[in-house]
PDB file of C-alpha atoms in Angstrom:
ATOM      1  CA  UNK L  16     -27.478 -27.271  17.891  1.00  0.00           C
ATOM      2  CA  UNK L  17     -23.874 -28.188  18.673  1.00  0.00           C
ATOM      3  CA  UNK L  18     -20.786 -28.827  16.622  1.00  0.00           C
ATOM      4  CA  UNK L  19     -19.412 -32.014  15.110  1.00  0.00           C
ATOM      5  CA  UNK L  20     -16.312 -33.125  17.011  1.00  0.00           C
ATOM      6  CA  UNK L  21     -13.523 -35.377  15.761  1.00  0.00           C
ATOM      7  CA  UNK L  22     -11.483 -36.953  18.559  1.00  0.00           C
ATOM      8  CA  UNK L  23      -7.686 -36.821  18.141  1.00  0.00           C
ATOM      9  CA  UNK L  24      -6.033 -38.824  20.902  1.00  0.00           C
ATOM     10  CA  UNK L  25      -2.621 -38.562  22.504  1.00  0.00           C
ATOM     11  CA  UNK L  26      -0.766 -41.721  21.530  1.00  0.00           C
ATOM     12  CA  UNK L  27       2.680 -42.175  19.897  1.00  0.00           C
ATOM     13  CA  UNK L  28       1.356 -44.573  17.239  1.00  0.00           C
ATOM     14  CA  UNK L  29      -2.019 -42.889  16.622  1.00  0.00           C
ATOM     15  CA  UNK L  30      -2.844 -42.868  12.915  1.00  0.00           C
ATOM     16  CA  UNK L  31      -3.650 -39.223  12.271  1.00  0.00           C
ATOM     17  CA  UNK L  32      -4.519 -39.974   8.627  1.00  0.00           C
ATOM     18  CA  UNK L  33      -7.737 -41.417  10.019  1.00  0.00           C
ATOM     19  CA  UNK L  34      -8.455 -38.047  11.611  1.00  0.00           C
ATOM     20  CA  UNK L  35      -8.144 -36.389   8.213  1.00  0.00           C
ATOM     21  CA  UNK L  36     -10.628 -38.766   6.589  1.00  0.00           C
ATOM     22  CA  UNK L  37     -13.085 -38.372   9.491  1.00  0.00           C
ATOM     23  CA  UNK L  38     -12.910 -34.593   9.115  1.00  0.00           C
ATOM     24  CA  UNK L  39     -13.708 -34.993   5.431  1.00  0.00           C
ATOM     25  CA  UNK L  40     -16.719 -37.164   6.239  1.00  0.00           C
ATOM     26  CA  UNK L  41     -17.893 -34.782   8.954  1.00  0.00           C
ATOM     27  CA  UNK L  42     -17.826 -31.928   6.452  1.00  0.00           C
ATOM     28  CA  UNK L  43     -20.394 -33.800   4.354  1.00  0.00           C
ATOM     29  CA  UNK L  44     -22.605 -34.334   7.411  1.00  0.00           C
ATOM     30  CA  UNK L  45     -22.372 -31.091   9.345  1.00  0.00           C
ATOM     31  CA  UNK L  46     -24.242 -28.721   7.030  1.00  0.00           C
ATOM     32  CA  UNK L  47     -24.061 -25.278   8.651  1.00  0.00           C
ATOM     33  CA  UNK L  48     -22.547 -26.642  11.843  1.00  0.00           C
ATOM     34  CA  UNK L  49     -18.829 -26.421  12.570  1.00  0.00           C
ATOM     35  CA  UNK L  50     -16.431 -29.354  12.343  1.00  0.00           C
ATOM     36  CA  UNK L  51     -14.088 -29.242  15.338  1.00  0.00           C
ATOM     37  CA  UNK L  52     -10.998 -31.384  15.893  1.00  0.00           C
ATOM     38  CA  UNK L  53     -10.478 -32.094  19.592  1.00  0.00           C
ATOM     39  CA  UNK L  54      -6.754 -32.597  20.234  1.00  0.00           C
ATOM     40  CA  UNK L  55      -5.715 -34.087  23.583  1.00  0.00           C
ATOM     41  CA  UNK L  56      -1.938 -33.870  23.502  1.00  0.00           C
ATOM     42  CA  UNK L  57       0.968 -32.264  25.314  1.00  0.00           C
ATOM     43  CA  UNK L  58       2.517 -31.490  21.933  1.00  0.00           C
ATOM     44  CA  UNK L  59       0.064 -31.005  19.044  1.00  0.00           C
ATOM     45  CA  UNK L  60       2.690 -30.407  16.333  1.00  0.00           C
ATOM     46  CA  UNK L  61       2.351 -33.984  15.024  1.00  0.00           C
ATOM     47  CA  UNK L  62      -1.370 -33.775  14.385  1.00  0.00           C
ATOM     48  CA  UNK L  63      -1.992 -30.136  13.421  1.00  0.00           C
ATOM     49  CA  UNK L  64      -0.920 -30.573   9.750  1.00  0.00           C
ATOM     50  CA  UNK L  65      -3.701 -33.181   9.370  1.00  0.00           C
ATOM     51  CA  UNK L  66      -6.420 -30.818  10.588  1.00  0.00           C
ATOM     52  CA  UNK L  67      -6.551 -28.340   7.699  1.00  0.00           C
ATOM     53  CA  UNK L  68     -10.130 -29.370   6.921  1.00  0.00           C
ATOM     54  CA  UNK L  69     -11.477 -28.516  10.379  1.00  0.00           C
ATOM     55  CA  UNK L  70     -13.265 -25.254  11.078  1.00  0.00           C
ATOM     56  CA  UNK L  71     -11.844 -25.187  14.589  1.00  0.00           C
ATOM     57  CA  UNK L  72      -9.142 -27.012  16.531  1.00  0.00           C
ATOM     58  CA  UNK L  73      -9.779 -27.391  20.251  1.00  0.00           C
ATOM     59  CA  UNK L  74      -6.446 -28.134  21.916  1.00  0.00           C
ATOM     60  CA  UNK L  75      -6.236 -29.429  25.477  1.00  0.00           C
ATOM     61  CA  UNK L  76      -2.670 -29.807  26.733  1.00  0.00           C
ATOM     62  CA  UNK L  77      -3.105 -33.195  28.352  1.00  0.00           C
ATOM     63  CA  UNK L  78      -2.515 -36.851  27.701  1.00  0.00           C
ATOM     64  CA  UNK L  79      -2.606 -40.077  29.648  1.00  0.00           C
ATOM     65  CA  UNK L  80      -4.442 -43.363  29.731  1.00  0.00           C
ATOM     66  CA  UNK L  81      -7.731 -43.951  27.896  1.00  0.00           C
ATOM     67  CA  UNK L  82      -9.468 -43.613  31.279  1.00  0.00           C
ATOM     68  CA  UNK L  83      -8.021 -40.133  31.785  1.00  0.00           C
ATOM     69  CA  UNK L  84      -8.735 -39.046  28.217  1.00  0.00           C
ATOM     70  CA  UNK L  85     -12.293 -40.348  28.483  1.00  0.00           C
ATOM     71  CA  UNK L  86     -12.823 -38.304  31.638  1.00  0.00           C
ATOM     72  CA  UNK L  87     -11.423 -35.157  30.000  1.00  0.00           C
ATOM     73  CA  UNK L  88     -13.658 -35.661  26.966  1.00  0.00           C
ATOM     74  CA  UNK L  89     -16.690 -36.184  29.206  1.00  0.00           C
ATOM     75  CA  UNK L  90     -16.189 -32.852  30.987  1.00  0.00           C
ATOM     76  CA  UNK L  91     -15.563 -30.946  27.770  1.00  0.00           C
ATOM     77  CA  UNK L  92     -18.684 -32.429  26.153  1.00  0.00           C
ATOM     78  CA  UNK L  93     -20.786 -31.449  29.169  1.00  0.00           C
ATOM     79  CA  UNK L  94     -19.486 -27.892  28.938  1.00  0.00           C
ATOM     80  CA  UNK L  95     -19.771 -27.416  25.159  1.00  0.00           C
ATOM     81  CA  UNK L  96     -22.656 -29.713  24.171  1.00  0.00           C
ATOM     82  CA  UNK L  97     -21.457 -31.063  20.792  1.00  0.00           C
ATOM     83  CA  UNK L  98     -24.049 -32.618  18.518  1.00  0.00           C
ATOM     84  CA  UNK L  99     -21.858 -35.493  17.291  1.00  0.00           C
ATOM     85  CA  UNK L 100     -18.496 -36.965  18.339  1.00  0.00           C
ATOM     86  CA  UNK L 101     -16.672 -39.259  15.914  1.00  0.00           C
ATOM     87  CA  UNK L 102     -13.729 -41.510  16.730  1.00  0.00           C
ATOM     88  CA  UNK L 103     -11.513 -43.793  14.678  1.00  0.00           C
ATOM     89  CA  UNK L 104     -12.212 -47.364  15.851  1.00  0.00           C
ATOM     90  CA  UNK L 105      -8.647 -47.946  16.997  1.00  0.00           C
ATOM     91  CA  UNK L 106      -7.855 -49.519  20.371  1.00  0.00           C
ATOM     92  CA  UNK L 107      -7.428 -46.054  21.877  1.00  0.00           C
ATOM     93  CA  UNK L 108     -10.449 -44.482  20.199  1.00  0.00           C
ATOM     94  CA  UNK L 109     -12.741 -47.354  21.184  1.00  0.00           C
ATOM     95  CA  UNK L 110     -11.729 -47.189  24.862  1.00  0.00           C
ATOM     96  CA  UNK L 111     -12.064 -43.421  25.143  1.00  0.00           C
ATOM     97  CA  UNK L 112     -15.414 -43.424  23.315  1.00  0.00           C
ATOM     98  CA  UNK L 113     -16.879 -46.155  25.531  1.00  0.00           C
ATOM     99  CA  UNK L 114     -15.931 -44.415  28.775  1.00  0.00           C
ATOM    100  CA  UNK L 115     -17.184 -41.017  27.650  1.00  0.00           C
ATOM    101  CA  UNK L 116     -20.467 -42.442  26.314  1.00  0.00           C
ATOM    102  CA  UNK L 117     -21.162 -44.211  29.602  1.00  0.00           C
ATOM    103  CA  UNK L 118     -20.730 -41.040  31.667  1.00  0.00           C
ATOM    104  CA  UNK L 119     -22.611 -38.863  29.177  1.00  0.00           C
ATOM    105  CA  UNK L 120     -25.498 -41.343  28.970  1.00  0.00           C
ATOM    106  CA  UNK L 121     -25.092 -41.100  25.205  1.00  0.00           C
ATOM    107  CA  UNK L 122     -25.688 -43.616  22.459  1.00  0.00           C
ATOM    108  CA  UNK L 123     -22.523 -45.098  20.952  1.00  0.00           C
ATOM    109  CA  UNK L 124     -22.406 -47.218  17.804  1.00  0.00           C
ATOM    110  CA  UNK L 125     -19.123 -49.074  17.319  1.00  0.00           C
ATOM    111  CA  UNK L 126     -17.142 -49.972  14.194  1.00  0.00           C
ATOM    112  CA  UNK L 127     -19.386 -48.127  11.740  1.00  0.00           C
ATOM    113  CA  UNK L 128     -18.873 -48.516   7.997  1.00  0.00           C
ATOM    114  CA  UNK L 129     -21.021 -45.566   6.892  1.00  0.00           C
ATOM    115  CA  UNK L 130     -22.655 -42.450   8.317  1.00  0.00           C
ATOM    116  CA  UNK L 131     -25.350 -40.087   7.053  1.00  0.00           C
ATOM    117  CA  UNK L 132     -27.854 -37.618   8.442  1.00  0.00           C
ATOM    118  CA  UNK L 133     -31.618 -38.096   8.722  1.00  0.00           C
ATOM    119  CA  UNK L 134     -32.743 -34.646   9.743  1.00  0.00           C
ATOM    120  CA  UNK L 135     -30.977 -33.940  13.034  1.00  0.00           C
ATOM    121  CA  UNK L 136     -30.225 -37.610  13.650  1.00  0.00           C
ATOM    122  CA  UNK L 137     -26.963 -39.291  12.700  1.00  0.00           C
ATOM    123  CA  UNK L 138     -27.564 -42.667  11.037  1.00  0.00           C
ATOM    124  CA  UNK L 139     -24.773 -45.044  12.016  1.00  0.00           C
ATOM    125  CA  UNK L 140     -24.473 -48.039   9.690  1.00  0.00           C
ATOM    126  CA  UNK L 141     -22.606 -51.139  10.783  1.00  0.00           C
ATOM    127  CA  UNK L 142     -22.445 -54.879  10.076  1.00  0.00           C
ATOM    128  CA  UNK L 143     -23.378 -57.424  12.731  1.00  0.00           C
ATOM    129  CA  UNK L 144     -23.287 -61.215  13.123  1.00  0.00           C
ATOM    130  CA  UNK L 145     -20.277 -61.612  10.856  1.00  0.00           C
ATOM    131  CA  UNK L 146     -21.751 -59.404   8.163  1.00  0.00           C
ATOM    132  CA  UNK L 147     -24.990 -61.384   8.001  1.00  0.00           C
ATOM    133  CA  UNK L 148     -27.002 -58.402   9.238  1.00  0.00           C
ATOM    134  CA  UNK L 149     -26.769 -54.726   8.255  1.00  0.00           C
ATOM    135  CA  UNK L 150     -27.941 -52.341  10.977  1.00  0.00           C
ATOM    136  CA  UNK L 151     -28.834 -48.636  10.770  1.00  0.00           C
ATOM    137  CA  UNK L 152     -28.617 -47.235  14.297  1.00  0.00           C
ATOM    138  CA  UNK L 153     -29.978 -43.907  15.548  1.00  0.00           C
ATOM    139  CA  UNK L 154     -29.781 -42.181  18.912  1.00  0.00           C
ATOM    140  CA  UNK L 155     -32.712 -39.733  18.737  1.00  0.00           C
ATOM    141  CA  UNK L 156     -33.187 -39.097  22.440  1.00  0.00           C
ATOM    142  CA  UNK L 157     -29.672 -38.373  23.715  1.00  0.00           C
ATOM    143  CA  UNK L 158     -26.828 -36.060  22.776  1.00  0.00           C
ATOM    144  CA  UNK L 159     -24.074 -36.169  21.788  1.00  0.00           C
ATOM    145  CA  UNK L 160     -24.486 -38.852  19.141  1.00  0.00           C
ATOM    146  CA  UNK L 161     -21.298 -40.915  19.190  1.00  0.00           C
ATOM    147  CA  UNK L 162     -19.744 -43.375  16.765  1.00  0.00           C
ATOM    148  CA  UNK L 163     -16.443 -45.124  16.218  1.00  0.00           C
ATOM    149  CA  UNK L 164     -15.634 -45.554  12.532  1.00  0.00           C
ATOM    150  CA  UNK L 165     -13.765 -48.475  11.014  1.00  0.00           C
ATOM    151  CA  UNK L 166     -10.269 -47.346   9.965  1.00  0.00           C
ATOM    152  CA  UNK L 167      -9.841 -46.843   6.243  1.00  0.00           C
ATOM    153  CA  UNK L 168     -13.547 -46.742   5.412  1.00  0.00           C
ATOM    154  CA  UNK L 169     -13.433 -43.074   4.332  1.00  0.00           C
ATOM    155  CA  UNK L 170      -9.834 -43.125   3.072  1.00  0.00           C
ATOM    156  CA  UNK L 171     -10.863 -41.914  -0.383  1.00  0.00           C
ATOM    157  CA  UNK L 172     -12.308 -38.674   1.024  1.00  0.00           C
ATOM    158  CA  UNK L 173     -10.128 -35.574   1.126  1.00  0.00           C
ATOM    159  CA  UNK L 174     -11.179 -32.724   3.419  1.00  0.00           C
ATOM    160  CA  UNK L 175     -11.931 -29.337   1.924  1.00  0.00           C
ATOM    161  CA  UNK L 176      -9.260 -26.948   3.109  1.00  0.00           C
ATOM    162  CA  UNK L 177     -10.505 -24.592   5.787  1.00  0.00           C
ATOM    163  CA  UNK L 178      -8.907 -21.858   7.879  1.00  0.00           C
ATOM    164  CA  UNK L 179      -9.005 -23.623  11.237  1.00  0.00           C
ATOM    165  CA  UNK L 180      -9.306 -21.471  14.314  1.00  0.00           C
ATOM    166  CA  UNK L 181      -7.104 -22.728  17.157  1.00  0.00           C
ATOM    167  CA  UNK L 182      -8.521 -22.497  20.665  1.00  0.00           C
ATOM    168  CA  UNK L 183      -6.485 -23.573  23.684  1.00  0.00           C
ATOM    169  CA  UNK L 184      -8.674 -24.989  26.441  1.00  0.00           C
ATOM    170  CA  UNK L 185      -7.746 -25.348  30.092  1.00  0.00           C
ATOM    171  CA  UNK L 186      -7.549 -28.945  31.256  1.00  0.00           C
ATOM    172  CA  UNK L 187     -10.791 -29.850  33.087  1.00  0.00           C
ATOM    173  CA  UNK L 188     -10.556 -30.922  36.713  1.00  0.00           C
ATOM    174  CA  UNK L 189     -11.050 -34.664  36.404  1.00  0.00           C
ATOM    175  CA  UNK L 190      -8.777 -36.023  39.119  1.00  0.00           C
ATOM    176  CA  UNK L 191      -5.598 -38.027  38.835  1.00  0.00           C
ATOM    177  CA  UNK L 192      -5.065 -40.558  36.091  1.00  0.00           C
ATOM    178  CA  UNK L 193      -5.582 -43.932  37.846  1.00  0.00           C
ATOM    179  CA  UNK L 194      -3.047 -45.619  35.543  1.00  0.00           C
ATOM    180  CA  UNK L 195       0.668 -44.892  35.896  1.00  0.00           C
ATOM    181  CA  UNK L 196       2.987 -45.948  33.080  1.00  0.00           C
ATOM    182  CA  UNK L 197       6.077 -47.509  34.664  1.00  0.00           C
ATOM    183  CA  UNK L 198       7.777 -48.893  31.559  1.00  0.00           C
ATOM    184  CA  UNK L 199       7.150 -49.179  27.859  1.00  0.00           C
ATOM    185  CA  UNK L 200       8.353 -51.848  25.453  1.00  0.00           C
ATOM    186  CA  UNK L 201       7.899 -51.250  21.756  1.00  0.00           C
ATOM    187  CA  UNK L 202       7.064 -54.451  19.882  1.00  0.00           C
ATOM    188  CA  UNK L 203       7.384 -54.290  16.078  1.00  0.00           C
ATOM    189  CA  UNK L 204       3.891 -54.427  14.629  1.00  0.00           C
ATOM    190  CA  UNK L 205       2.924 -56.653  11.742  1.00  0.00           C
ATOM    191  CA  UNK L 206       2.642 -54.887   8.416  1.00  0.00           C
ATOM    192  CA  UNK L 207      -0.741 -53.271   8.043  1.00  0.00           C
ATOM    193  CA  UNK L 208      -2.411 -54.272   4.783  1.00  0.00           C
ATOM    194  CA  UNK L 209      -4.326 -50.989   4.828  1.00  0.00           C
ATOM    195  CA  UNK L 210      -1.081 -49.213   3.942  1.00  0.00           C
ATOM    196  CA  UNK L 211      -0.108 -51.532   1.070  1.00  0.00           C
ATOM    197  CA  UNK L 212       0.025 -50.115  -2.460  1.00  0.00           C
ATOM    198  CA  UNK L 213      -0.248 -53.625  -3.936  1.00  0.00           C
ATOM    199  CA  UNK L 214      -2.255 -56.509  -2.472  1.00  0.00           C
ATOM    200  CA  UNK L 215      -2.295 -60.105  -3.676  1.00  0.00           C
ATOM    201  CA  UNK L 216      -5.460 -61.567  -2.172  1.00  0.00           C
ATOM    202  CA  UNK L 217      -6.512 -65.182  -2.019  1.00  0.00           C
ATOM    203  CA  UNK L 218      -9.884 -66.751  -1.433  1.00  0.00           C
ATOM    204  CA  UNK L 219     -11.170 -70.197  -0.612  1.00  0.00           C
ATOM    205  CA  UNK L 220     -10.402 -71.154  -4.208  1.00  0.00           C
ATOM    206  CA  UNK L 221      -6.665 -70.981  -3.442  1.00  0.00           C
ATOM    207  CA  UNK L 222      -7.216 -74.267  -1.675  1.00  0.00           C
ATOM    208  CA  UNK L 223      -4.688 -74.452   1.152  1.00  0.00           C
ATOM    209  CA  UNK L 224      -2.307 -72.638   3.461  1.00  0.00           C
ATOM    210  CA  UNK L 225       0.563 -74.105   1.442  1.00  0.00           C
ATOM    211  CA  UNK L 226      -0.778 -72.534  -1.745  1.00  0.00           C
ATOM    212  CA  UNK L 227      -0.821 -69.162  -0.014  1.00  0.00           C
ATOM    213  CA  UNK L 228       2.997 -69.388  -0.006  1.00  0.00           C
ATOM    214  CA  UNK L 229       2.833 -68.782  -3.771  1.00  0.00           C
ATOM    215  CA  UNK L 230       0.778 -65.661  -3.182  1.00  0.00           C
ATOM    216  CA  UNK L 231       3.348 -64.506  -0.632  1.00  0.00           C
ATOM    217  CA  UNK L 232       6.147 -64.977  -3.159  1.00  0.00           C
ATOM    218  CA  UNK L 233       4.264 -63.052  -5.844  1.00  0.00           C
ATOM    219  CA  UNK L 234       3.474 -60.255  -3.396  1.00  0.00           C
ATOM    220  CA  UNK L 235       7.147 -59.947  -2.403  1.00  0.00           C
ATOM    221  CA  UNK L 236       8.239 -59.750  -6.040  1.00  0.00           C
ATOM    222  CA  UNK L 237       5.683 -57.001  -6.681  1.00  0.00           C
ATOM    223  CA  UNK L 238       6.588 -55.090  -3.526  1.00  0.00           C
ATOM    224  CA  UNK L 239       3.186 -55.745  -1.994  1.00  0.00           C
ATOM    225  CA  UNK L 240       1.499 -57.773   0.718  1.00  0.00           C
ATOM    226  CA  UNK L 241      -0.808 -60.777   0.953  1.00  0.00           C
ATOM    227  CA  UNK L 242      -4.491 -60.410   1.830  1.00  0.00           C
ATOM    228  CA  UNK L 243      -7.345 -62.897   2.111  1.00  0.00           C
ATOM    229  CA  UNK L 244     -11.098 -63.255   1.989  1.00  0.00           C
ATOM    230  CA  UNK L 245     -13.030 -64.228   5.091  1.00  0.00           C
ATOM    231  CA  UNK L 246     -13.618 -67.726   3.676  1.00  0.00           C
ATOM    232  CA  UNK L 247      -9.852 -68.222   3.331  1.00  0.00           C
ATOM    233  CA  UNK L 248      -9.258 -66.976   6.866  1.00  0.00           C
ATOM    234  CA  UNK L 249     -12.010 -69.197   8.287  1.00  0.00           C
ATOM    235  CA  UNK L 250     -10.432 -72.154   6.465  1.00  0.00           C
ATOM    236  CA  UNK L 251      -7.096 -71.456   8.164  1.00  0.00           C
ATOM    237  CA  UNK L 252      -5.273 -70.449   4.976  1.00  0.00           C
ATOM    238  CA  UNK L 253      -4.289 -66.991   6.279  1.00  0.00           C
ATOM    239  CA  UNK L 254      -4.268 -65.112   9.624  1.00  0.00           C
ATOM    240  CA  UNK L 255      -7.182 -62.885  10.598  1.00  0.00           C
ATOM    241  CA  UNK L 256      -5.196 -59.653  10.284  1.00  0.00           C
ATOM    242  CA  UNK L 257      -5.012 -60.304   6.513  1.00  0.00           C
ATOM    243  CA  UNK L 258      -8.772 -60.441   6.101  1.00  0.00           C
ATOM    244  CA  UNK L 259     -10.315 -57.930   3.702  1.00  0.00           C
ATOM    245  CA  UNK L 260     -14.013 -57.199   3.861  1.00  0.00           C
ATOM    246  CA  UNK L 261     -16.824 -55.686   5.827  1.00  0.00           C
ATOM    247  CA  UNK L 262     -15.841 -57.718   8.902  1.00  0.00           C
ATOM    248  CA  UNK L 263     -12.124 -57.349   8.206  1.00  0.00           C
ATOM    249  CA  UNK L 264      -9.928 -54.547   6.887  1.00  0.00           C
ATOM    250  CA  UNK L 265     -10.988 -51.844   4.452  1.00  0.00           C
ATOM    251  CA  UNK L 266      -8.188 -51.412   1.909  1.00  0.00           C
ATOM    252  CA  UNK L 267      -7.524 -48.912  -0.895  1.00  0.00           C
ATOM    253  CA  UNK L 268      -4.399 -50.107  -2.738  1.00  0.00           C
ATOM    254  CA  UNK L 269      -3.227 -48.988  -6.156  1.00  0.00           C
ATOM    255  CA  UNK L 270      -3.507 -52.607  -7.357  1.00  0.00           C
ATOM    256  CA  UNK L 271      -5.641 -55.442  -5.955  1.00  0.00           C
ATOM    257  CA  UNK L 272      -5.092 -58.930  -7.393  1.00  0.00           C
ATOM    258  CA  UNK L 273      -7.935 -61.258  -6.373  1.00  0.00           C
ATOM    259  CA  UNK L 274      -7.187 -64.962  -6.819  1.00  0.00           C
ATOM    260  CA  UNK L 275      -9.867 -67.587  -6.245  1.00  0.00           C
ATOM    261  CA  UNK L 276     -12.210 -65.025  -4.671  1.00  0.00           C
ATOM    262  CA  UNK L 277     -15.832 -65.248  -5.797  1.00  0.00           C
ATOM    263  CA  UNK L 278     -16.683 -61.738  -4.619  1.00  0.00           C
ATOM    264  CA  UNK L 279     -19.305 -61.714  -1.863  1.00  0.00           C
ATOM    265  CA  UNK L 280     -20.730 -58.279  -1.138  1.00  0.00           C
ATOM    266  CA  UNK L 281     -18.958 -58.321   2.251  1.00  0.00           C
ATOM    267  CA  UNK L 282     -15.605 -58.745   0.513  1.00  0.00           C
ATOM    268  CA  UNK L 283     -16.367 -56.209  -2.214  1.00  0.00           C
ATOM    269  CA  UNK L 284     -17.110 -53.566   0.426  1.00  0.00           C
ATOM    270  CA  UNK L 285     -13.598 -54.041   1.774  1.00  0.00           C
ATOM    271  CA  UNK L 286     -11.693 -53.602  -1.494  1.00  0.00           C
ATOM    272  CA  UNK L 287     -13.843 -51.756  -4.039  1.00  0.00           C
ATOM    273  CA  UNK L 288     -11.839 -48.580  -3.388  1.00  0.00           C
ATOM    274  CA  UNK L 289      -8.748 -50.051  -5.086  1.00  0.00           C
ATOM    275  CA  UNK L 290      -7.511 -48.071  -8.091  1.00  0.00           C
ATOM    276  CA  UNK L 291      -7.110 -51.202 -10.251  1.00  0.00           C
ATOM    277  CA  UNK L 292      -8.546 -54.676  -9.704  1.00  0.00           C
ATOM    278  CA  UNK L 293      -7.360 -57.851 -11.424  1.00  0.00           C
ATOM    279  CA  UNK L 294      -9.592 -60.856 -10.715  1.00  0.00           C
ATOM    280  CA  UNK L 295      -8.798 -64.487 -11.556  1.00  0.00           C
ATOM    281  CA  UNK L 296     -11.499 -67.123 -11.121  1.00  0.00           C
ATOM    282  CA  UNK L 297     -12.560 -70.361 -12.826  1.00  0.00           C
ATOM    283  CA  UNK L 298     -16.226 -69.345 -12.562  1.00  0.00           C
ATOM    284  CA  UNK L 299     -17.093 -67.038 -15.492  1.00  0.00           C
ATOM    285  CA  UNK L 300     -20.075 -65.741 -13.507  1.00  0.00           C
ATOM    286  CA  UNK L 301     -18.086 -64.897 -10.363  1.00  0.00           C
ATOM    287  CA  UNK L 302     -19.525 -61.618  -8.941  1.00  0.00           C
ATOM    288  CA  UNK L 303     -16.049 -60.142  -8.516  1.00  0.00           C
ATOM    289  CA  UNK L 304     -15.737 -59.881 -12.295  1.00  0.00           C
ATOM    290  CA  UNK L 305     -18.378 -57.128 -12.196  1.00  0.00           C
ATOM    291  CA  UNK L 306     -15.905 -54.948 -10.257  1.00  0.00           C
ATOM    292  CA  UNK L 307     -12.665 -55.959 -11.982  1.00  0.00           C
ATOM    293  CA  UNK L 308     -10.718 -53.830 -14.435  1.00  0.00           C
ATOM    294  CA  UNK L 309      -9.163 -57.047 -15.743  1.00  0.00           C
ATOM    295  CA  UNK L 310     -11.183 -60.285 -15.464  1.00  0.00           C
ATOM    296  CA  UNK L 311      -9.361 -63.551 -16.154  1.00  0.00           C
ATOM    297  CA  UNK L 312     -11.462 -66.716 -16.353  1.00  0.00           C
ATOM    298  CA  UNK L 313      -8.755 -69.263 -15.536  1.00  0.00           C
ATOM    299  CA  UNK L 314      -7.138 -71.400 -12.851  1.00  0.00           C
ATOM    300  CA  UNK L 315      -5.167 -69.040 -10.614  1.00  0.00           C
ATOM    301  CA  UNK L 316      -2.204 -71.354  -9.884  1.00  0.00           C
ATOM    302  CA  UNK L 317      -0.633 -71.810 -13.365  1.00  0.00           C
ATOM    303  CA  UNK L 318      -1.116 -68.086 -13.932  1.00  0.00           C
ATOM    304  CA  UNK L 319       0.641 -67.107 -10.694  1.00  0.00           C
ATOM    305  CA  UNK L 320       3.468 -69.570 -11.358  1.00  0.00           C
ATOM    306  CA  UNK L 321       3.923 -67.986 -14.795  1.00  0.00           C
ATOM    307  CA  UNK L 322       3.951 -64.469 -13.306  1.00  0.00           C
ATOM    308  CA  UNK L 323       6.559 -65.518 -10.737  1.00  0.00           C
ATOM    309  CA  UNK L 324       8.688 -67.076 -13.485  1.00  0.00           C
ATOM    310  CA  UNK L 325       8.523 -63.904 -15.572  1.00  0.00           C
ATOM    311  CA  UNK L 326       9.421 -61.708 -12.603  1.00  0.00           C
ATOM    312  CA  UNK L 327      12.434 -63.818 -11.633  1.00  0.00           C
ATOM    313  CA  UNK L 328      13.914 -64.445 -15.083  1.00  0.00           C
TER     314      UNK L 328
END
C-alpha cells in the first residue's frame, strides 16, 4: 500500500511547527510505510529544517492559490497513490484538502482531534455539535484517506529523527492558476494563545466581562495571555479566539491558571497538555481539581487581587 503524506503548503505565514507534529504522529501510524512530507514551495529552505522526522521529502517547485495547490496535489496523488494524506487544519490546509478530496473522490474528515489505525483503515476522531458528540470516522472504500488535524493537538509529540531523502518532482500540468494576486496587505494578527507560555484562563465563574479585565492585568504582569472556557465565551465575557477546549484552541503552555472553571471534559481536552496547572474554584468537587498540580478551593477574585498587589509592590 502507499505512503503517508504530510502536506506542507506554500504560504508566508504557514506554521511549519504543525508539520513537525504531524510527521511525529504519522510515524506512530505508518508502521512499515514511509512518511513523506510534500512541500509545494518555490523556496523550501524555510520548511526543510522542520522535516527531519520524514523518511522522504517530495519537493515540487510551485506555489499559488489554494485552488492551484489543490490541483497540483490531486495530480501527484493520482500518480503516486498515497495511503493517507494529513493536513494541518489551517485556512490554507483546509481549502487545499477540500479541493483535492473532491477531485480524488476521497473521504475527508475535518478538524480531527485524534488519529489511529484500525488495520488498514485510518480512524479519524473529531467532535461534532459543539462537542456534544464524539465521532470516529473511517473511509474504508476510497483512497487516499484524508484528514485535517486541529492545530496544536499533537504539539507534545516530537518526531524521531530520520535521514530524509529529498526528491524533486516536476510540476504537474494542471493549467493556469485562476487566481492572480494583485496586491497584498499585511494586517497584524491577534496574539495566538497556542504560542503562550503562560495562560490565565477564566470560566463562567469569573462572572462578567468586566471581571476579565483583572485576568488581563494578571496575565500582563506574568508575561502571559488571557484564555477562556466555552461557557465564558458563550456568556460574552471573552472573544471566541480565546476559547480553550475541544471546540476551541488546543494549548500547551508552561503554566495554566484556571479561574472559575469547573473543568468539563471538552475544556480539559484543550489544556491537559500544560506543564503546570493551577486551578481556583469555590466548588471542592470541581472536576478540574483532578488535573491540577495546585488546587485552591477559594473565591478567585480576592486571590487574583492579592497576586496583582504582590506583583506590583
